[in-house]
Amino acid sequence: MNPLITLLAKGRHEELEVRARGLVGEFPLSGWAWLLLGAALEAQGRPSLSALRRAVSLQPGNAVAHCNLGIAEQRLGHIERAGDQFRLALGISPDLAMAHYHLGVGLQALGCNEEAALAFRRALAISPEYFDAYFRLGQLEQNLGHPSVAIEIYEAAIPYNPDFFMIYYNLGLALQSLERHAEAIDQYQRALGLKPQFPDALYNLAIAHKDLGQIEEAIACCLKALELDPGHFQANLFLNLIYMGQKRLVDSEKLCRKALEVNPEFAEMRQSLARALSFLSDFKEVVAESDRAFKDKPDQTVMWEQRLYSFSYHPDLSAEDIFKEFVRWGDRFPAPRIDFAAHDRNPDRRLRIGYVSPDFRAHSSRFYFWPLFCNHDRKAFELFAYSNVGKEVVWTDLFKGQFEHWRDIRGVGDAAVADQIREDGIDILVDLCGHMRDDRLGVFTLKPAPIQATWLGSAWTTGLKTIDYALFDRFTAPAGTLTREAIIHLPHSYFAFQPPVGTADLAPAPCLKSGYVTFGYTGRTERLNHRIFRVWGEILRRLPEARLILDFGPFADPQTQAHYRELMERHGMDTARVIMRKSPRIFEGLNDIDIILDSFPHSGGTMLMDAFWMGVPAVTLASRPPVGRLGTSMLMNLGLPEWVATTEAEYVDKACHFAGDPQALNVLRLGMRERMQGSPLMDGPGFARGFENAYRSMFEGWLKGNPLPVPAETARMEP
């Protein structure tokens, strides 16, 4: 028999089959002959069960025969039958490493991971050079969330098969999960040295480079992966994420269109195209592309986030159209089971307030969080933070100091977070994110607190029936504002502002020195659109010496600059008088601007607060509430109602009028910071009291069982 076994070992399976068939014909009752025939057939991927079953029936005490039959059953997906054969083999020969290994493979397929790991370890105890057992065990430990254990296993396996590229790839994945990015890069490169045509390794190598801040290297890896596989799902999406993060908006659009040429049904990239177009201020195709994406994937979370975000900025959709999309999103969730019968109903105790946000970090929201959190009345309110922060920074530590209880919910499922909130006995749970990135609105769909509210974030409705209140002020949300939630008006302003430390000093109006007025816009590109360009073009026509500075990240990219020059010229703007740039320090950059031109129908936010802090006034258009009235609220709270226009024509008139009085601009500029400090916009204690009074009203209403106020969705929008 030894020569026949040698044929099997050398892979000469067809020759072995011929020899085995001869033996079967000559010795039909020989179990070994049938076993060799079954092994030859199995090695060729041909039906082998009959031969192997015959071998087992003739030699029921042959452990190898049972093991080989089990392997054949396993290959056909008969996992439980295969397991029975492996156990029979091990009952006969407990030291048969192959049977332990394949039993582990079957147990892993059945989800019995701990038993599978034990089987692999038994195989290795018997046969320490068993490479496949190492590899499977490493994968299993990695999938179970034990990357350090997996790394040890992979490293032990390498000497037994140093040319197997997947061991280095998996080792890279395990190292990367531990944020050992440089070591992961080394392993991916070893894998690619053995298999250069390996797009998955290039994709993960790109992630590791990006995590180390090596952006150009990450882009190069993605591009190479896409050369090998132009439709690669993850590489396309990751490269687009990089382009958007780098404000390379034109590159993002080109990438999306190229991916869709390869795969027109790539729904995520089609929605990404709609998003890129909105960031390029070109909304013509946004709705159509998004609608097409949603035909195939109507429930994809990130796509919904991008769709609602883009629609919120769309210049040609009505508030009713946009509101319906939020409601459509919210109606996807079933009504939760609610039972607050055991909830503490004592009206005089400290209320437990839970704040949910991914932005307890160096995010623009910090300028508005801080005046509220640090001025809360701790005797009357017990504060809980539910932090979805991806990477904690110094600001995260500062926020931790403002809460009695800090819960890190990053990576924790919605149901588990809801259980924690119930255990904490939260009275009022507040969403601080809306539909911005990394929101946790899924928690709110489960209604873990008797009262739920939303504030700040995306500054509109969530679309959820389970969120009871939205907090605004009377300027941002006048009668007729469309929200799914009942609106509660804060006494003065929608927010209070805490400027960053170390901003530039105030400077005189630049028009006094230049002899002409410089307008400016320092906000997001998705807030711009054809209506704005037409209005700005009219202002520049009426003021032939005026200049316009566009100062934001994307305007530093040459391709994006070229796109905007073409777009603005298409709508009648004199781009020779438009300066596009990205100031390294925005507060110093604001010293070059006399008047900010606010965006519409979505108003600016932090852009305007930064400008006011530097003394730069803004012309705003009271547009689509609530997001179109943010500038209105700020100016009304500053006591500057004359800077608020109600029509596009009035917006032009006001911009030209104020530009005509440089001395008045200078007086206003030099007194603006003091004006802010004396206004509700910087009255943190007063703002916090207004918030707390709203909380008490919410709770008292809940205790009395009073129905909520009629939501604004039932009213018509004011013209």
XYZ file of C-alpha atoms in Angstrom:
719
model
C 0.000 0.000 0.000
C 2.913 2.420 0.637
C 3.391 3.293 -3.063
C -0.307 4.153 -3.291
C -0.134 6.429 -0.265
C 2.871 8.080 -1.903
C 0.727 8.797 -4.965
C -1.843 10.505 -2.709
C 0.827 12.546 -0.961
C 2.295 13.673 -4.294
C -1.096 14.718 -5.654
C -1.175 12.099 -8.394
C -4.861 11.549 -7.737
C -5.996 10.291 -11.134
C -3.271 7.643 -11.139
C -4.221 6.665 -7.603
C -7.861 6.357 -8.649
C -6.952 3.914 -11.450
C -4.814 1.817 -9.098
C -7.467 1.879 -6.347
C -10.222 0.804 -8.730
C -8.063 -2.143 -9.728
C -7.653 -3.128 -6.094
C -11.381 -2.792 -5.447
C -12.066 -5.052 -8.400
C -9.532 -7.585 -7.183
C -10.327 -7.283 -3.456
C -13.931 -6.032 -3.175
C -14.002 -6.717 0.576
C -10.862 -4.727 1.315
C -11.704 -1.682 3.374
C -8.294 -0.143 2.572
C -8.968 -0.423 -1.159
C -12.279 1.421 -0.810
C -10.655 3.962 1.497
C -7.953 4.716 -1.086
C -10.555 5.022 -3.855
C -12.616 7.380 -1.703
C -9.516 9.463 -0.903
C -8.600 9.703 -4.610
C -12.119 10.772 -5.570
C -12.371 13.272 -2.689
C -9.035 14.816 -3.668
C -10.422 15.435 -7.176
C -13.655 16.962 -5.840
C -15.668 14.061 -7.187
C -18.429 12.091 -5.390
C -16.728 9.920 -2.787
C -19.394 9.131 -0.206
C -20.269 5.693 -1.578
C -16.661 4.539 -1.539
C -15.974 5.918 1.911
C -19.177 4.527 3.401
C -18.193 1.145 1.971
C -14.769 1.498 3.599
C -16.340 2.263 6.984
C -18.765 -0.657 6.719
C -15.888 -3.031 5.969
C -13.561 -1.551 8.584
C -15.712 0.002 11.341
C -12.664 0.178 13.601
C -10.617 2.250 11.151
C -10.396 5.808 12.557
C -8.971 7.213 9.305
C -11.911 5.795 7.337
C -14.403 7.513 9.680
C -12.404 10.750 9.504
C -12.278 10.716 5.703
C -16.001 10.020 5.499
C -16.546 12.951 7.846
C -14.457 15.223 5.627
C -16.521 14.214 2.589
C -19.781 14.853 4.446
C -18.455 18.198 5.662
C -17.544 19.296 2.152
C -21.147 18.651 1.105
C -22.491 20.738 4.000
C -23.646 17.792 6.109
C -22.087 19.282 9.234
C -23.828 17.203 11.895
C -23.319 13.893 10.058
C -19.676 14.832 9.590
C -19.345 15.554 13.299
C -20.658 12.096 14.134
C -17.922 10.516 11.980
C -15.176 12.627 13.569
C -16.348 11.625 17.047
C -16.381 7.954 16.034
C -12.837 8.362 14.706
C -11.689 9.965 17.953
C -13.371 7.236 19.970
C -11.164 4.783 18.146
C -8.031 6.940 17.969
C -8.072 9.934 20.391
C -4.745 11.173 19.024
C -5.913 11.591 15.431
C -5.110 15.294 14.950
C -6.924 15.479 11.614
C -10.205 14.411 13.247
C -9.842 17.044 15.995
C -9.152 19.698 13.383
C -12.115 18.893 11.152
C -14.400 18.509 14.153
C -13.352 22.061 15.055
C -14.189 23.250 11.538
C -17.696 21.802 11.845
C -18.255 23.203 15.332
C -17.175 26.630 14.127
C -19.682 26.414 11.256
C -22.407 25.618 13.816
C -21.438 28.638 15.925
C -20.013 26.522 18.755
C -16.907 28.663 18.968
C -15.548 27.646 22.355
C -15.827 23.940 21.508
C -14.244 24.615 18.112
C -11.291 26.409 19.705
C -10.800 23.460 22.074
C -10.787 21.037 19.115
C -8.176 23.108 17.265
C -5.999 23.274 20.380
C -6.225 19.488 20.803
C -5.121 19.040 17.192
C -2.124 21.302 17.846
C -1.241 19.505 21.090
C -0.974 16.276 19.092
C 0.598 17.798 15.969
C 2.338 21.110 16.786
C 3.189 21.667 13.106
C -0.461 21.509 12.001
C -0.573 24.835 10.136
C -4.264 24.738 9.178
C -5.215 24.303 12.830
C -3.142 27.350 13.759
C -4.742 29.387 11.009
C -8.303 28.392 11.895
C -7.714 28.931 15.596
C -6.224 32.363 14.944
C -9.222 33.362 12.828
C -11.590 32.095 15.492
C -9.911 34.024 18.311
C -9.824 37.117 16.108
C -13.542 36.871 15.340
C -14.277 36.356 19.034
C -12.618 39.698 19.784
C -9.321 38.330 21.129
C -6.798 39.914 18.739
C -3.821 39.580 21.105
C -4.390 35.827 21.366
C -4.822 35.616 17.584
C -1.506 37.410 17.038
C 0.347 34.876 19.196
C -1.241 32.012 17.259
C -0.459 33.481 13.829
C 3.151 34.174 14.802
C 3.525 30.580 16.018
C 2.124 29.312 12.691
C 4.417 31.257 10.329
C 7.456 28.901 10.560
C 5.315 26.001 9.325
C 4.139 27.798 6.160
C 6.053 31.063 5.715
C 4.824 31.566 2.144
C 1.092 31.624 2.917
C 0.015 35.215 2.258
C -3.222 35.020 4.263
C -1.407 34.517 7.564
C 0.245 37.923 7.179
C -3.011 39.526 6.051
C -4.887 38.219 9.091
C -2.021 39.193 11.342
C -2.285 42.713 9.930
C -6.019 42.811 10.674
C -5.428 41.711 14.278
C -2.679 44.278 14.811
C -4.813 47.000 13.284
C -7.704 46.240 15.625
C -5.279 46.977 18.487
C -4.290 50.264 16.797
C -0.788 48.931 16.169
C -0.950 50.506 12.739
C 2.747 50.572 11.818
C 3.089 46.853 12.584
C -0.088 46.157 10.618
C 1.394 47.968 7.618
C 4.448 45.684 7.758
C 2.250 42.581 7.697
C 0.051 43.825 4.834
C 3.172 44.572 2.836
C 4.472 41.027 3.485
C 1.145 39.646 2.249
C 1.344 41.826 -0.850
C 4.917 40.717 -1.452
C 3.583 37.175 -1.774
C 0.410 38.144 -3.614
C 0.634 41.581 -5.285
C -2.826 41.228 -6.858
C -4.610 41.403 -3.496
C -7.088 44.335 -3.368
C -8.375 43.494 0.122
C -4.853 43.828 1.525
C -4.401 47.139 -0.293
C -7.702 48.393 1.109
C -6.760 47.539 4.681
C -3.277 48.926 4.126
C -4.997 52.188 3.137
C -6.919 52.196 6.425
C -3.716 51.709 8.417
C -1.973 54.542 6.556
C -4.928 56.851 7.159
C -4.982 55.996 10.856
C -1.342 57.115 10.980
C -2.224 60.336 9.182
C -0.503 59.210 5.969
C -3.268 60.388 3.692
C -1.490 60.353 0.342
C -0.236 56.810 0.977
C -3.790 55.762 1.849
C -5.115 57.279 -1.374
C -2.414 55.515 -3.407
C -3.338 52.147 -1.877
C -7.027 52.654 -2.631
C -6.283 53.648 -6.220
C -4.121 50.558 -6.710
C -6.865 48.349 -5.218
C -9.344 49.881 -7.650
C -6.991 49.253 -10.569
C -7.186 45.558 -9.667
C -10.905 45.592 -8.877
C -12.683 48.774 -10.061
C -15.892 47.740 -8.326
C -14.297 46.948 -4.949
C -17.005 47.865 -2.451
C -14.913 48.921 0.546
C -12.091 50.574 -1.394
C -14.521 52.781 -3.303
C -16.358 53.875 -0.175
C -13.173 54.392 1.838
C -11.487 56.444 -0.866
C -14.612 58.557 -1.139
C -14.542 59.047 2.630
C -10.949 60.268 2.357
C -11.748 62.617 -0.519
C -14.687 64.118 1.377
C -12.588 64.461 4.522
C -9.875 66.212 2.520
C -12.511 68.483 0.902
C -11.505 67.154 -2.513
C -15.079 67.409 -3.684
C -14.458 67.157 -7.417
C -12.379 64.013 -6.889
C -15.253 62.578 -4.878
C -17.734 63.218 -7.679
C -15.405 61.677 -10.274
C -14.842 58.595 -8.115
C -18.570 58.074 -7.609
C -19.313 58.346 -11.319
C -16.481 55.953 -12.215
C -17.693 53.363 -9.689
C -21.226 53.648 -11.064
C -19.958 53.057 -14.604
C -18.618 49.718 -13.369
C -21.674 48.897 -11.252
C -24.780 51.045 -11.824
C -26.503 49.258 -8.933
C -23.881 50.369 -6.388
C -26.473 52.103 -4.203
C -24.029 53.415 -1.595
C -21.924 55.132 -4.240
C -24.999 56.548 -5.937
C -26.071 58.127 -2.652
C -22.471 59.278 -2.184
C -22.715 60.951 -5.595
C -25.859 62.798 -4.466
C -23.988 63.872 -1.347
C -20.916 65.007 -3.300
C -23.098 67.075 -5.637
C -24.758 68.802 -2.693
C -21.330 69.602 -1.240
C -20.430 71.034 -4.637
C -23.502 73.299 -4.384
C -24.931 71.718 -7.544
C -28.320 70.304 -6.578
C -29.836 69.484 -9.985
C -29.289 65.726 -9.740
C -29.310 65.289 -5.968
C -32.895 64.107 -5.525
C -32.908 61.879 -8.613
C -29.631 60.161 -7.729
C -30.687 59.648 -4.113
C -34.079 58.272 -5.146
C -32.404 55.799 -7.474
C -30.058 54.656 -4.703
C -32.965 54.062 -2.344
C -34.804 51.802 -4.778
C -32.294 49.066 -3.982
C -31.437 49.862 -0.357
C -34.327 51.664 1.338
C -33.133 50.933 4.874
C -29.389 51.570 4.826
C -28.553 53.700 7.865
C -25.660 55.751 6.468
C -27.523 56.376 3.216
C -30.499 57.758 5.145
C -28.193 60.004 7.145
C -26.668 61.369 3.931
C -30.049 61.732 2.203
C -31.651 63.733 5.008
C -28.555 65.892 5.353
C -28.413 66.720 1.634
C -32.137 67.357 1.390
C -31.985 69.769 4.328
C -29.747 72.059 2.268
C -31.611 71.690 -1.038
C -32.553 75.167 -2.329
C -35.510 74.016 -4.420
C -37.321 71.679 -2.035
C -40.055 73.094 0.152
C -40.041 72.676 3.904
C -42.998 70.338 3.461
C -41.054 68.130 1.029
C -38.075 67.874 3.344
C -40.218 67.309 6.428
C -41.951 64.384 4.712
C -38.576 62.707 4.247
C -37.814 62.961 7.970
C -41.237 61.512 8.753
C -40.697 58.747 6.207
C -37.460 57.857 7.946
C -39.076 57.926 11.379
C -42.053 55.809 10.355
C -39.733 52.895 9.558
C -39.481 52.075 13.266
C -42.161 50.064 15.086
C -43.841 51.515 18.135
C -41.905 50.417 21.248
C -43.428 48.794 24.290
C -43.576 51.453 26.992
C -44.198 50.935 30.702
C -43.227 53.689 33.111
C -45.620 52.654 35.867
C -42.726 52.151 38.284
C -40.975 55.409 37.385
C -40.354 57.805 40.271
C -43.110 60.424 40.065
C -41.946 62.665 42.927
C -42.230 66.215 41.470
C -39.847 67.817 43.985
C -36.777 65.606 43.572
C -33.707 66.149 41.415
C -34.528 65.339 37.833
C -32.242 62.939 36.028
C -31.255 64.366 32.644
C -29.461 62.222 30.068
C -27.572 63.820 27.180
C -26.731 61.636 24.161
C -24.060 62.818 21.705
C -21.044 61.803 19.625
C -19.700 65.347 19.956
C -18.254 65.529 23.450
C -14.974 66.376 21.735
C -13.289 69.103 19.663
C -16.425 69.687 17.605
C -18.154 72.995 16.962
C -20.984 71.827 19.247
C -18.652 72.320 22.195
C -19.116 76.092 21.931
C -22.823 75.602 22.716
C -22.632 72.605 25.055
C -20.323 74.340 27.480
C -22.549 77.276 28.513
C -25.378 74.828 29.247
C -23.495 72.058 31.030
C -21.291 74.210 33.226
C -24.245 76.357 34.373
C -26.690 73.580 35.242
C -28.135 73.693 38.761
C -26.612 70.525 40.239
C -28.910 70.682 43.264
C -31.957 70.367 41.037
C -30.606 68.211 38.199
C -28.491 65.066 38.078
C -26.605 64.883 34.797
C -25.798 61.754 32.785
C -23.735 61.708 29.590
C -24.163 58.925 27.033
C -21.067 59.435 24.931
C -20.786 58.065 21.402
C -17.389 59.724 20.903
C -15.135 57.713 18.597
C -11.804 58.996 19.889
C -11.603 60.846 23.174
C -9.582 64.066 23.316
C -8.832 66.774 25.869
C -12.289 68.270 25.367
C -13.816 64.898 26.223
C -12.049 64.987 29.577
C -13.325 68.523 30.165
C -16.879 67.431 29.455
C -16.518 64.469 31.797
C -15.964 66.956 34.596
C -19.435 68.443 33.965
C -21.339 65.192 34.497
C -21.937 63.107 37.584
C -22.287 59.996 35.454
C -20.468 59.177 32.213
C -21.503 56.244 30.027
C -19.379 55.304 27.020
C -21.841 53.864 24.485
C -19.586 53.701 21.430
C -20.050 50.266 19.873
C -22.818 49.313 22.311
C -26.071 48.213 20.681
C -29.190 50.379 20.882
C -31.086 47.864 23.023
C -28.245 47.625 25.561
C -27.956 51.423 25.750
C -31.728 51.688 26.264
C -31.490 49.158 29.101
C -28.746 51.249 30.724
C -30.877 54.386 30.457
C -33.814 52.598 32.089
C -31.519 51.316 34.838
C -30.252 54.872 35.377
C -33.832 56.041 35.839
C -33.509 58.912 33.361
C -36.466 61.309 33.428
C -35.623 63.318 30.315
C -33.371 61.986 27.571
C -31.986 64.628 25.211
C -30.611 64.027 21.722
C -27.858 66.525 20.880
C -27.055 65.285 17.384
C -30.142 64.926 15.199
C -29.231 63.340 11.896
C -25.583 64.333 11.949
C -22.780 61.764 11.778
C -22.659 59.044 14.467
C -26.119 59.854 15.818
C -27.776 57.385 18.212
C -31.395 58.041 17.312
C -31.912 54.290 17.282
C -31.811 54.442 21.079
C -34.620 56.993 21.068
C -36.831 54.743 18.931
C -36.952 52.369 21.930
C -38.284 55.126 24.261
C -36.151 54.274 27.314
C -37.116 57.486 29.146
C -40.625 58.811 29.793
C -39.738 62.146 28.186
C -37.454 62.567 25.182
C -36.300 65.766 23.512
C -33.932 66.999 20.817
C -31.787 70.140 20.658
C -28.975 71.537 18.511
C -27.403 68.907 16.210
C -28.961 69.182 12.763
C -31.354 71.880 14.053
C -34.579 70.415 12.714
C -36.927 67.574 13.430
C -35.783 64.002 14.016
C -38.909 62.605 12.370
C -39.496 60.251 15.318
C -42.824 59.856 17.088
C -40.948 58.739 20.194
C -39.239 62.121 20.688
C -41.687 64.396 22.429
C -40.120 67.838 22.240
C -37.813 69.960 20.106
C -36.247 73.005 21.771
C -35.917 76.173 19.691
C -36.620 79.859 20.183
C -39.422 81.940 18.707
C -37.159 83.311 15.966
C -35.889 79.976 14.653
C -39.251 78.238 14.957
C -42.141 80.666 14.381
C -45.729 79.493 14.043
C -46.082 76.891 11.330
C -42.591 75.408 11.672
C -42.771 71.756 10.677
C -41.546 69.296 13.294
C -42.678 65.842 14.374
C -41.990 66.877 17.956
C -43.881 69.481 19.942
C -41.905 72.730 19.954
C -40.851 74.348 23.211
C -39.561 77.900 22.859
C -36.604 78.862 25.016
C -36.985 82.387 26.431
C -34.505 84.243 24.247
C -32.011 82.389 22.083
C -31.810 78.911 20.607
C -28.324 78.578 22.114
C -25.651 80.357 24.133
C -22.113 80.634 22.809
C -18.706 80.195 24.418
C -15.988 81.411 22.015
C -12.677 79.562 21.949
C -9.743 80.858 23.932
C -7.059 82.797 22.104
C -8.941 84.300 19.185
C -7.478 87.232 17.262
C -7.887 90.791 18.480
C -10.525 93.014 16.942
C -9.315 95.109 13.990
C -10.850 98.117 12.219
C -13.115 97.510 9.257
C -10.832 96.635 6.289
C -12.841 98.886 3.970
C -11.392 101.933 5.755
C -7.962 101.007 4.427
C -8.841 99.375 1.086
C -11.444 101.872 -0.034
C -13.927 99.138 -0.986
C -16.130 96.725 0.914
C -15.127 93.074 1.178
C -17.965 90.638 1.638
C -17.280 87.154 2.913
C -18.617 83.680 3.377
C -16.798 81.265 5.718
C -19.183 78.314 5.966
C -19.888 74.957 4.423
C -20.166 74.598 0.667
C -23.380 72.560 0.875
C -25.144 75.699 2.105
C -24.402 77.427 -1.207
C -26.593 77.129 -4.301
C -27.743 78.772 -7.525
C -30.104 81.170 -5.719
C -27.281 82.486 -3.576
C -24.927 82.904 -6.522
C -27.560 84.866 -8.413
C -28.124 87.179 -5.440
C -24.429 87.609 -4.738
C -23.839 88.339 -8.404
C -26.394 91.147 -8.209
C -24.663 92.623 -5.158
C -21.311 92.632 -6.980
C -22.914 94.239 -10.024
C -24.375 97.032 -7.916
C -21.061 97.538 -6.106
C -18.436 97.357 -8.880
C -15.502 97.894 -6.491
C -16.588 95.286 -3.938
C -14.824 91.967 -3.363
C -16.034 88.606 -2.067
C -13.916 86.158 -0.058
C -14.972 82.495 0.126
C -12.982 81.070 3.034
C -13.436 77.388 3.839
C -11.614 74.069 3.445
C -12.789 73.044 -0.049
C -11.807 76.418 -1.511
C -8.122 75.494 -1.072
C -8.432 72.685 -3.620
C -7.601 73.830 -7.193
C -10.141 71.474 -8.801
C -12.858 72.686 -6.454
C -11.907 76.297 -7.172
C -12.270 75.670 -10.907
C -15.655 74.035 -10.340
C -16.923 77.011 -8.348
C -15.645 79.571 -10.821
C -17.563 77.817 -13.593
C -20.647 77.448 -11.394
C -20.628 81.081 -10.258
C -20.034 82.395 -13.754
C -22.937 80.281 -14.979
C -25.142 82.234 -12.570
C -23.807 85.647 -13.495
C -21.093 86.305 -10.901
C -17.929 88.257 -11.701
C -15.406 85.708 -10.416
C -12.502 88.079 -11.048
C -13.549 89.732 -7.786
C -13.985 86.461 -5.860
C -11.098 85.212 -3.710
C -11.187 81.547 -2.707
C -8.992 80.374 0.126
C -8.695 78.473 3.382
C -7.365 80.618 6.210
C -5.089 78.705 8.589
C -6.721 80.641 11.445
C -10.289 81.620 10.674
C -10.520 84.337 13.326
C -7.582 86.177 11.805
C -9.053 85.591 8.361
C -12.252 87.338 9.438
C -10.249 90.540 9.899
C -10.150 90.771 6.083
C -13.974 90.835 5.793
C -16.348 93.755 6.300
C -19.725 91.999 5.967
C -20.669 88.322 6.026
C -23.231 87.229 3.445
C -25.278 84.508 5.103
C -26.466 81.454 3.171
C -30.079 80.550 2.431
C -32.451 78.743 2.555
C -30.183 77.083 5.149
C -28.612 79.719 7.351
C -25.110 79.598 8.776
C -24.453 78.619 12.385
C -21.020 78.738 13.964
C -19.824 80.667 10.909
C -21.973 83.604 12.041
C -21.085 83.356 15.719
C -17.368 83.401 14.862
C -17.915 86.434 12.640
C -19.882 88.350 15.285
C -17.171 87.602 17.863
C -14.678 89.217 15.472
C -16.989 92.202 14.964
C -18.148 91.262 11.455
C -21.893 91.817 10.934
C -23.954 89.625 8.614
C -26.850 90.092 6.245
C -29.242 87.178 6.614
C -32.457 86.088 4.919
C -35.275 84.853 7.163
C -35.878 81.714 5.155
C -37.127 78.155 5.662
C -37.545 77.565 9.422
C -35.974 76.381 11.551
C -32.632 75.925 9.759
C -33.183 79.020 7.637
C -33.748 81.241 10.677
C -30.563 80.650 12.684
C -29.039 83.931 11.533
C -32.338 85.681 12.203
C -32.317 84.475 15.795
C -28.741 85.620 16.358
C -29.300 89.079 14.946
C -32.566 89.571 16.831
C -30.854 88.579 20.070
C -28.039 90.998 19.260
C -30.524 93.805 18.799
C -29.770 94.110 15.065
C -33.122 93.385 13.358
C -32.263 95.754 10.502
C -29.734 93.191 9.229
C -32.501 90.618 8.634
C -34.081 90.507 5.153
C -37.368 88.817 4.306
C -36.883 88.547 0.521
C -33.938 88.032 -1.791
C -34.404 91.543 -3.204
C -34.322 93.016 0.294
C -31.189 90.957 1.030
C -29.456 92.639 -1.941
C -30.685 96.066 -0.907
C -29.514 95.675 2.677
C -26.075 94.384 1.679
C -25.571 97.347 -0.653
C -26.979 99.831 1.868
C -24.716 98.752 4.744
C -21.716 98.599 2.414
C -22.255 102.273 1.643
C -21.402 103.478 5.153
C -17.854 102.391 6.085
C -17.769 104.498 9.261
C -20.950 102.917 10.593
C -19.533 99.485 9.790
C -16.418 100.298 11.770
C -18.357 101.556 14.793
C -20.537 98.447 14.769
C -17.486 96.220 14.352
C -15.524 97.615 17.251
C -18.529 97.372 19.565
C -19.803 93.973 18.431
C -17.897 91.834 20.941
C -19.216 93.885 23.850
C -22.687 93.713 22.309
C -22.427 89.908 22.175
C -21.233 89.639 25.756
C -24.212 91.662 26.945
C -26.750 89.702 24.898
C -28.594 86.406 25.470
C -26.130 84.819 23.024
C -23.493 84.717 25.765
C -25.663 84.557 28.862
C -24.821 81.001 29.897
C -26.509 81.093 33.310
C -29.690 82.613 31.881
C -29.719 80.118 29.040
C -29.330 77.192 31.461
C -32.212 78.493 33.616
C -34.435 78.641 30.540
C -33.519 75.078 29.660
C -34.186 73.882 33.196
C -37.565 75.608 33.318
C -38.434 73.773 30.109
C -37.415 70.488 31.724
C -39.614 71.148 34.740
C -42.561 71.978 32.499
C -42.042 68.771 30.530
C -41.928 66.688 33.690
C -44.920 68.360 35.311
C -46.933 67.831 32.164
C -45.985 64.160 32.119
C -46.940 63.731 35.781
C -50.357 65.258 35.131
C -50.854 63.111 32.066
C -51.496 66.206 30.001
C -51.406 65.634 26.262
C -48.479 67.165 24.462
C -49.025 70.453 22.649
C -50.217 70.019 19.086
C -47.091 69.345 16.977
C -46.343 71.909 14.313
C -46.731 69.276 11.600
C -50.485 69.919 11.731
C -50.062 73.578 10.842
C -49.296 75.241 7.537
C -45.991 77.018 7.064
C -46.173 80.786 7.179
C -45.340 82.393 3.821
